[in-house]
CSV table of C-alpha atoms in Angstrom, one decimal:
chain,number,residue,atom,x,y,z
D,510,UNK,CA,-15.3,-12.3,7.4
D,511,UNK,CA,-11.7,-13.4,8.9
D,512,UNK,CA,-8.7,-13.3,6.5
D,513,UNK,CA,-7.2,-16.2,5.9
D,514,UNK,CA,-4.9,-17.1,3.1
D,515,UNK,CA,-4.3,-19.9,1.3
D,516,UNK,CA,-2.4,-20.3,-2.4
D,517,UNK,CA,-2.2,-23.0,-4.4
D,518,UNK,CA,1.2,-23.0,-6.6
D,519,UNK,CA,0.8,-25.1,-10.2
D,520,UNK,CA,3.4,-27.8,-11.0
D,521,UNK,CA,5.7,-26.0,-12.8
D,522,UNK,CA,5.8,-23.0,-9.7
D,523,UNK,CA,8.7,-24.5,-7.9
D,524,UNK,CA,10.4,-21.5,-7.1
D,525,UNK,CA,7.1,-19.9,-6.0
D,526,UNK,CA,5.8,-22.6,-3.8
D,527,UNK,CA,9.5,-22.5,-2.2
D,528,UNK,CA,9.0,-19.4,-1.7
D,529,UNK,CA,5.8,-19.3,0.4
D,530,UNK,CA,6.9,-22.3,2.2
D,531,UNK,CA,9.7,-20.1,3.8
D,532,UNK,CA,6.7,-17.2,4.6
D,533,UNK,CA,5.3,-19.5,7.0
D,534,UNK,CA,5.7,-23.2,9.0
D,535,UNK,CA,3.3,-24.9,6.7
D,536,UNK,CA,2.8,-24.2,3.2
D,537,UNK,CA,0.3,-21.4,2.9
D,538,UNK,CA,-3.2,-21.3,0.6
D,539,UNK,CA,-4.9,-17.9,-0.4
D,540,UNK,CA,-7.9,-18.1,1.1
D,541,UNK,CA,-10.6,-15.8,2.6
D,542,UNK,CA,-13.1,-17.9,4.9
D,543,UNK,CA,-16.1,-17.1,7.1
D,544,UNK,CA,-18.3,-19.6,8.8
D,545,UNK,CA,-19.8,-20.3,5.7
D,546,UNK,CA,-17.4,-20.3,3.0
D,547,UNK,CA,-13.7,-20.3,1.7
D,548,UNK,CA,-12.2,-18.6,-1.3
D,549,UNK,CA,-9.3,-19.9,-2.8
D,550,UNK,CA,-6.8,-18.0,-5.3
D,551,UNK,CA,-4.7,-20.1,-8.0
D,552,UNK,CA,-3.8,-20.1,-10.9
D,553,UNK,CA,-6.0,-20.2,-14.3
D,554,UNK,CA,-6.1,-23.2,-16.3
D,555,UNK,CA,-8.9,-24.2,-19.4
D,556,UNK,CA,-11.9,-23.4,-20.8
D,557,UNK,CA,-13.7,-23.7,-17.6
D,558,UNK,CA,-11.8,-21.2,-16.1
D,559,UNK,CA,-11.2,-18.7,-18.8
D,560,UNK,CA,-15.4,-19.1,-19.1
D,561,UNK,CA,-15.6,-18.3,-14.8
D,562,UNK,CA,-13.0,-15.6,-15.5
D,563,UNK,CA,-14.8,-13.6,-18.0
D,564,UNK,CA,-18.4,-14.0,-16.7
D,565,UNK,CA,-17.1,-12.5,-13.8
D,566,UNK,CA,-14.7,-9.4,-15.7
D,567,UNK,CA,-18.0,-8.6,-17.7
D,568,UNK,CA,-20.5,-8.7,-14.7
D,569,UNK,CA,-17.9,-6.1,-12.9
D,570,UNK,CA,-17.6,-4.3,-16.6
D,571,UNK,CA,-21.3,-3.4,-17.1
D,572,UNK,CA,-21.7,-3.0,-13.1
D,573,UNK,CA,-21.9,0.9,-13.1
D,574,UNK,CA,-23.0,1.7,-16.7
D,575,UNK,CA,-26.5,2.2,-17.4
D,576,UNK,CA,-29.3,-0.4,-17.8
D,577,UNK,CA,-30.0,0.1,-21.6
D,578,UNK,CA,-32.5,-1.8,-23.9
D,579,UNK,CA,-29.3,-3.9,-25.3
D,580,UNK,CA,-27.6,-4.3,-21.8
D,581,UNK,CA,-27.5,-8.1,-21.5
D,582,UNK,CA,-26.8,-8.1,-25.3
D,583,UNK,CA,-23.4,-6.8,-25.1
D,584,UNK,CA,-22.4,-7.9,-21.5
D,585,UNK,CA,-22.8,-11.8,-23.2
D,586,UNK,CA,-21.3,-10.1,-25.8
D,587,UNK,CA,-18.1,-8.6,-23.7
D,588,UNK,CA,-18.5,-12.1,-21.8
D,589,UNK,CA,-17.5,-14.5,-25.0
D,590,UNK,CA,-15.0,-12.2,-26.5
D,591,UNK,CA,-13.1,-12.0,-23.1
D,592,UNK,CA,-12.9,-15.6,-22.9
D,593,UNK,CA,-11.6,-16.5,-26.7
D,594,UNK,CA,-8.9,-13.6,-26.2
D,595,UNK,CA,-8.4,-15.2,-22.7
D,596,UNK,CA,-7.7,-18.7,-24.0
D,597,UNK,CA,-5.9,-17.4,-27.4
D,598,UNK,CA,-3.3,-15.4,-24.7
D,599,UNK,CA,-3.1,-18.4,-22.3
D,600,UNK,CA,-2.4,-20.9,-25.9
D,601,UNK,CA,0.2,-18.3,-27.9
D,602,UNK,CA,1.7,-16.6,-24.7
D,603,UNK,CA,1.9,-19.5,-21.5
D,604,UNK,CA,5.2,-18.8,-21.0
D,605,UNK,CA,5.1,-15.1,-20.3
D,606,UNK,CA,1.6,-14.5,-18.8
D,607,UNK,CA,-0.6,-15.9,-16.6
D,608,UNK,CA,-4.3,-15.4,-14.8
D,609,UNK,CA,-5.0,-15.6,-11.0
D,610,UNK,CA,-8.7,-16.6,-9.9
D,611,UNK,CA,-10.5,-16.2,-6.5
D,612,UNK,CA,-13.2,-19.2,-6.2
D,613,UNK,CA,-15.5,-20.0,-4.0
D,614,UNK,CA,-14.7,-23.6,-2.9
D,615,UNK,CA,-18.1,-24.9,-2.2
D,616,UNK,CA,-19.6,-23.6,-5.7
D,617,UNK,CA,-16.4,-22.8,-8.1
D,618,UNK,CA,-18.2,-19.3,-8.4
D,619,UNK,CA,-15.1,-17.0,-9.3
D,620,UNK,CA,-15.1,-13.6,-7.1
D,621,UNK,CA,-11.8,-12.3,-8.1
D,622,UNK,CA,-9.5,-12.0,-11.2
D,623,UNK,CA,-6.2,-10.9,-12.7
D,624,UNK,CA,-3.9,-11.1,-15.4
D,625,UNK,CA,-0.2,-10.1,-14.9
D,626,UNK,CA,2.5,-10.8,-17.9
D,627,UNK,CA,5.9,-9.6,-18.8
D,628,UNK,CA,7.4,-7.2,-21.1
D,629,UNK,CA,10.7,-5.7,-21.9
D,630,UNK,CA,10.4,-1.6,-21.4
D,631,UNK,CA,12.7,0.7,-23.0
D,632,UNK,CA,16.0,1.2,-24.8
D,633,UNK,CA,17.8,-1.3,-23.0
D,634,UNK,CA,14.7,-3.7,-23.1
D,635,UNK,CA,14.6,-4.5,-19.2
D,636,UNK,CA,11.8,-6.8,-18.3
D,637,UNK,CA,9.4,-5.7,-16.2
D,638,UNK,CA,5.8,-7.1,-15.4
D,639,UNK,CA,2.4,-5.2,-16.2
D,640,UNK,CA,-0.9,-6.4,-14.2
D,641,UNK,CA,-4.1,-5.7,-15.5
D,642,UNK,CA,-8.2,-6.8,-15.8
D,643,UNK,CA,-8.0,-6.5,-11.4
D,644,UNK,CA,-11.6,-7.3,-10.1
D,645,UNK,CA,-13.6,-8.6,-7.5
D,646,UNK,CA,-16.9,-9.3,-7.1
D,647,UNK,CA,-19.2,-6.9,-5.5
D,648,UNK,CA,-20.0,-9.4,-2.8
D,649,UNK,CA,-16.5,-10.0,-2.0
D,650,UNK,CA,-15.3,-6.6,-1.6
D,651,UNK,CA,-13.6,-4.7,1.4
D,652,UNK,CA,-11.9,-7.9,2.3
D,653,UNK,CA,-8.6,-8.3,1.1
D,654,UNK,CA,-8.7,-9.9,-2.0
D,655,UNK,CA,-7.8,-7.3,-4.2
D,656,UNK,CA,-4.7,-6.4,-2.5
D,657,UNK,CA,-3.9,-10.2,-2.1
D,658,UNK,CA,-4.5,-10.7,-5.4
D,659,UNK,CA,-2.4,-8.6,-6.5
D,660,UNK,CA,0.8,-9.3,-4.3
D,661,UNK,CA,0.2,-13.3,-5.7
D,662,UNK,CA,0.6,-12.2,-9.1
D,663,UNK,CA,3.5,-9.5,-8.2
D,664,UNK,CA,5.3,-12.3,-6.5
D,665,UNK,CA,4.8,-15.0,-9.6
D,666,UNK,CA,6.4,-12.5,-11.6
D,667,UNK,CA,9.2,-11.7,-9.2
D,668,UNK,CA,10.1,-15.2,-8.8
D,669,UNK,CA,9.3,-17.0,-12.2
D,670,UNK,CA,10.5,-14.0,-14.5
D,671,UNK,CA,13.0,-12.4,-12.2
D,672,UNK,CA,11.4,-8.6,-13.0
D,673,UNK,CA,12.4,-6.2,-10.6
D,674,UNK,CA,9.5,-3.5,-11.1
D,675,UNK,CA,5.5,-3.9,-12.2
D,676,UNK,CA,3.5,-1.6,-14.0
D,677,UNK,CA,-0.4,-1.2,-14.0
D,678,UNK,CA,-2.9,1.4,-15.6
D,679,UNK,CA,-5.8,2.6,-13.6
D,680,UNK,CA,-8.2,5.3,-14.4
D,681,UNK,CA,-8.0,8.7,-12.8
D,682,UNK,CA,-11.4,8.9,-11.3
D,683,UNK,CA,-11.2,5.7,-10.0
D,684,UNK,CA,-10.2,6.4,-5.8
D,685,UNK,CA,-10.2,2.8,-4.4
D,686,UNK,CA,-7.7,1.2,-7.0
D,687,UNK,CA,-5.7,4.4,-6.2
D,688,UNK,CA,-5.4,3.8,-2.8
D,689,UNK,CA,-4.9,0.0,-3.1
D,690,UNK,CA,-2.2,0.4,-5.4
D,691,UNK,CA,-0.3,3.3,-3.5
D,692,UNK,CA,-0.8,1.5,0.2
D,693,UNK,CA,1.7,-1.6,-1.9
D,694,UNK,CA,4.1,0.5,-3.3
D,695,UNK,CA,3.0,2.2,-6.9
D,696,UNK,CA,3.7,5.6,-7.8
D,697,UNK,CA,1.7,7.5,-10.6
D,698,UNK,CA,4.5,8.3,-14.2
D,699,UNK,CA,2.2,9.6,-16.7
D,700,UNK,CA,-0.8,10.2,-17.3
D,701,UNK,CA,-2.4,9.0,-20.9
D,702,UNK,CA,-5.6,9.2,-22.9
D,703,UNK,CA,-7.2,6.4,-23.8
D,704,UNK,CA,-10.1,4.6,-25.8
D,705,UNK,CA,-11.1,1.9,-23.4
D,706,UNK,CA,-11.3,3.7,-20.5
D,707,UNK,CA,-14.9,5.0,-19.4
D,708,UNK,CA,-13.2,8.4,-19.1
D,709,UNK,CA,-10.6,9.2,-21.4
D,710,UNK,CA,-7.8,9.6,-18.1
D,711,UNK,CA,-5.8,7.1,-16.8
D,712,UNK,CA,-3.0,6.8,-14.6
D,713,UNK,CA,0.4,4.9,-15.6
D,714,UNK,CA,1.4,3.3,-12.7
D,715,UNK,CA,5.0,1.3,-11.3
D,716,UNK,CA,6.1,0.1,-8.6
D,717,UNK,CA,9.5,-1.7,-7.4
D,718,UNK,CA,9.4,-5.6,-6.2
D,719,UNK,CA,8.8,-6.8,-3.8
D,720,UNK,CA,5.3,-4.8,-3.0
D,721,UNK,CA,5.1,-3.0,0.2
D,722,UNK,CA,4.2,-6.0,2.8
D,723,UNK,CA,4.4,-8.1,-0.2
D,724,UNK,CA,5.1,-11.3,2.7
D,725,UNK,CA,2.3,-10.5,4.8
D,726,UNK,CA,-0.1,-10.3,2.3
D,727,UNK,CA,0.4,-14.0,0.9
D,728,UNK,CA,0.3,-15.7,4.8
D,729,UNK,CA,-3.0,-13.9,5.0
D,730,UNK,CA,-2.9,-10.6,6.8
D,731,UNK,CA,-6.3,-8.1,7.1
D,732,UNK,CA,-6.5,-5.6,4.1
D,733,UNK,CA,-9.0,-3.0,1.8
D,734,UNK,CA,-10.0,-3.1,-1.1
């Protein structure tokens, strides 16, 4: 597949969508396209897209673990309970949060995810932004749309929240989010034990905005993931 890119800004993403109209002469889209089909990445909005979201987060979720007797049981399951904390966030929390989506325009079929919200971090409460729930589908992979996914949602924080730095967990084992995030900018601060993570280890992450070739990603430049 060529890289292209194409991003769609909401209503309400003024600043943003000035913002990649000075990254290029015509107002860019995040978009990967081959002869046969385009993928666009925008912003989340409703059931239907909170319900494309978590199929998606729970396909990539059960991808690696075994094939047990009650499987598809708790991948519907994982599926339901992502979406009702999705749309719960998205009601209670608009304002500081907010979900990017990679869809295939010919079929709607989501192939990429990610959530990235705000928080104030220490004693002197800066704000910062934390990304999290980064996936793509296995059939979109080792294009691009990770890294570009994550540089859209770096840059809506940069510009609608005015954060200066983004953190992100990642777990220890996992090599390819560890090199995506360090080829954009993120250095390791701690390391932390915790629950939800198939191992135990995981990686605090930060990084300062803007990402390393934060521009280039959004106006569509070649990438890993």
């Amino acid at each position: 597949w060529a890289v292209w890119v194409r991003i769609e800004a909401s209503e309400t993403d003024v600043g943003v969508s000035d913002r990649w109209t000075a990254m290029a002469s015509t107002r860019p889209t995040l978009a990967i396209r081959d002869e046969r089909e385009t993928v666009t990445v925008r912003v989340a909005r409703g059931e239907s897209d909170w319900k494309r979201v978590a199929h998606l987060r729970a396909t990539c979720y059960y991808e690696e673990r075994s094939k047990g007797r009650f499987t598809t049981s708790y991948k519907k399951m994982f599926e339901e309970q992502e979406q009702r904390r999705l749309e719960t966030l998205h009601n209670e929390h608009k304002n500081d949060t907010a979900t990017f989506l990679a869809h295939v325009e010919s079929g709607e079929e989501v192939v990429g995810s990610v959530d990235v919200s705000k928080h104030e971090e220490g004693t002197n409460k800066e704000l910062e932004a934390y990304v999290c729930n980064l996936c793509v589908s296995p059939l979109a992979r080792r294009r691009g749309l990770g890294k570009k996914l994550m540089c859209t949602a770096a840059l809506h924080a940069q510009d609608e929240w005015k954060v200066r730095s983004v953190r992100a967990h990642v777990d220890s084992d996992n090599a390819p989010a560890r090199s995506l995030y360090g080829r954009i900018g993120f250095r390791k601060i701690s390391e932390e034990r915790r629950k939800d993570s198939p191992i135990g280890q995981v990686y605090l992450l930060e990084a300062l905005l803007p990402l390393n070739n934060m521009s280039d990603e959004v106006v569509g430049k070649d990438g890993d993931f």
